[in-house]
Amino acid sequence: MEHPLPHIMESADDFGGKPKDRLVSILDQIEMHVEKLRKDASRLEEEKDSLLTTLDTLRNNEVLISLEDSDKDDVLRYAERLSMRCLTVDVLVKVQRDHIQQEALHQVNGLIDKLIVNLRDDPSATRLRCASFMNACSSQGIGHSDKMFETAILGCTMDDQKRVKKRLQGLLDYIDKVQTIELP
């Protein structure tokens, strides 16, 4: 299904102004459409990341360990198939980063990836560490914050900081949901 291009409307009042003013007015309208497009694409990016994080977390869930090998293999193959299918979707909103910001984001992502890997072995400690990462993202300073994570996140762009905070919140929500399911 093909989407129509956004319509840029020139009112009758626009024809009486200077040509530059008319063009700037049109560019202002286009800018609004570009920002909406970036926002929509960012939301889709976040949704994809959330799905991949959930699939990674499921692969490391202790409920999986309790399954028989054949059932465990079936679940892992299913999760892998969904991951591969999700990876076929490529949505990208480029964030302009300098070298320092790129390194900071790489460090932040590495720390979050370690959380996901450690989730199966120690969900309670992982939740506490994830919460300390969230606190490092917040200016309110509620609770303990991880200083190494705080240093890394402060080196990231504002867009990256917002994205990381949403990712951490999604991980916290997931941990809480899984722990609620596992409680007898």
mmCIF file of C-alpha atoms in Angstrom, residues 47-59 73-90:
data_model
loop_
_atom_site.group_PDB
_atom_site.id
_atom_site.type_symbol
_atom_site.label_atom_id
_atom_site.label_comp_id
_atom_site.label_asym_id
_atom_site.label_seq_id
_atom_site.Cartn_x
_atom_site.Cartn_y
_atom_site.Cartn_z
ATOM 1 C CA GLU A 47 9.386 -1.424 19.541
ATOM 2 C CA LYS A 48 11.841 -3.621 17.636
ATOM 3 C CA ASP A 49 14.458 -3.259 20.398
ATOM 4 C CA SER A 50 11.850 -4.142 22.993
ATOM 5 C CA LEU A 51 10.854 -7.288 21.118
ATOM 6 C CA LEU A 52 14.489 -8.367 20.734
ATOM 7 C CA THR A 53 15.184 -7.693 24.414
ATOM 8 C CA THR A 54 12.167 -9.765 25.413
ATOM 9 C CA LEU A 55 13.301 -12.622 23.176
ATOM 10 C CA ASP A 56 16.850 -12.474 24.608
ATOM 11 C CA THR A 57 15.478 -12.468 28.136
ATOM 12 C CA LEU A 58 13.197 -15.422 27.390
ATOM 13 C CA ARG A 59 16.173 -17.397 26.086
ATOM 14 C CA ASP A 73 14.957 -26.964 21.866
ATOM 15 C CA ASP A 74 11.524 -26.229 20.374
ATOM 16 C CA VAL A 75 11.186 -23.034 22.412
ATOM 17 C CA LEU A 76 14.730 -21.897 21.582
ATOM 18 C CA ARG A 77 14.219 -22.550 17.858
ATOM 19 C CA TYR A 78 10.936 -20.632 17.957
ATOM 20 C CA ALA A 79 12.586 -17.698 19.767
ATOM 21 C CA GLU A 80 15.484 -17.723 17.302
ATOM 22 C CA ARG A 81 13.100 -17.761 14.331
ATOM 23 C CA LEU A 82 11.232 -14.772 15.777
ATOM 24 C CA SER A 83 14.504 -12.940 16.428
ATOM 25 C CA MET A 84 15.655 -13.510 12.867
ATOM 26 C CA ARG A 85 12.295 -12.371 11.530
ATOM 27 C CA CYS A 86 12.415 -9.257 13.716
ATOM 28 C CA LEU A 87 15.922 -8.504 12.435
ATOM 29 C CA THR A 88 14.561 -8.378 8.879
ATOM 30 C CA VAL A 89 12.916 -5.089 9.850
ATOM 31 C CA ASP A 90 15.428 -2.310 9.469
#
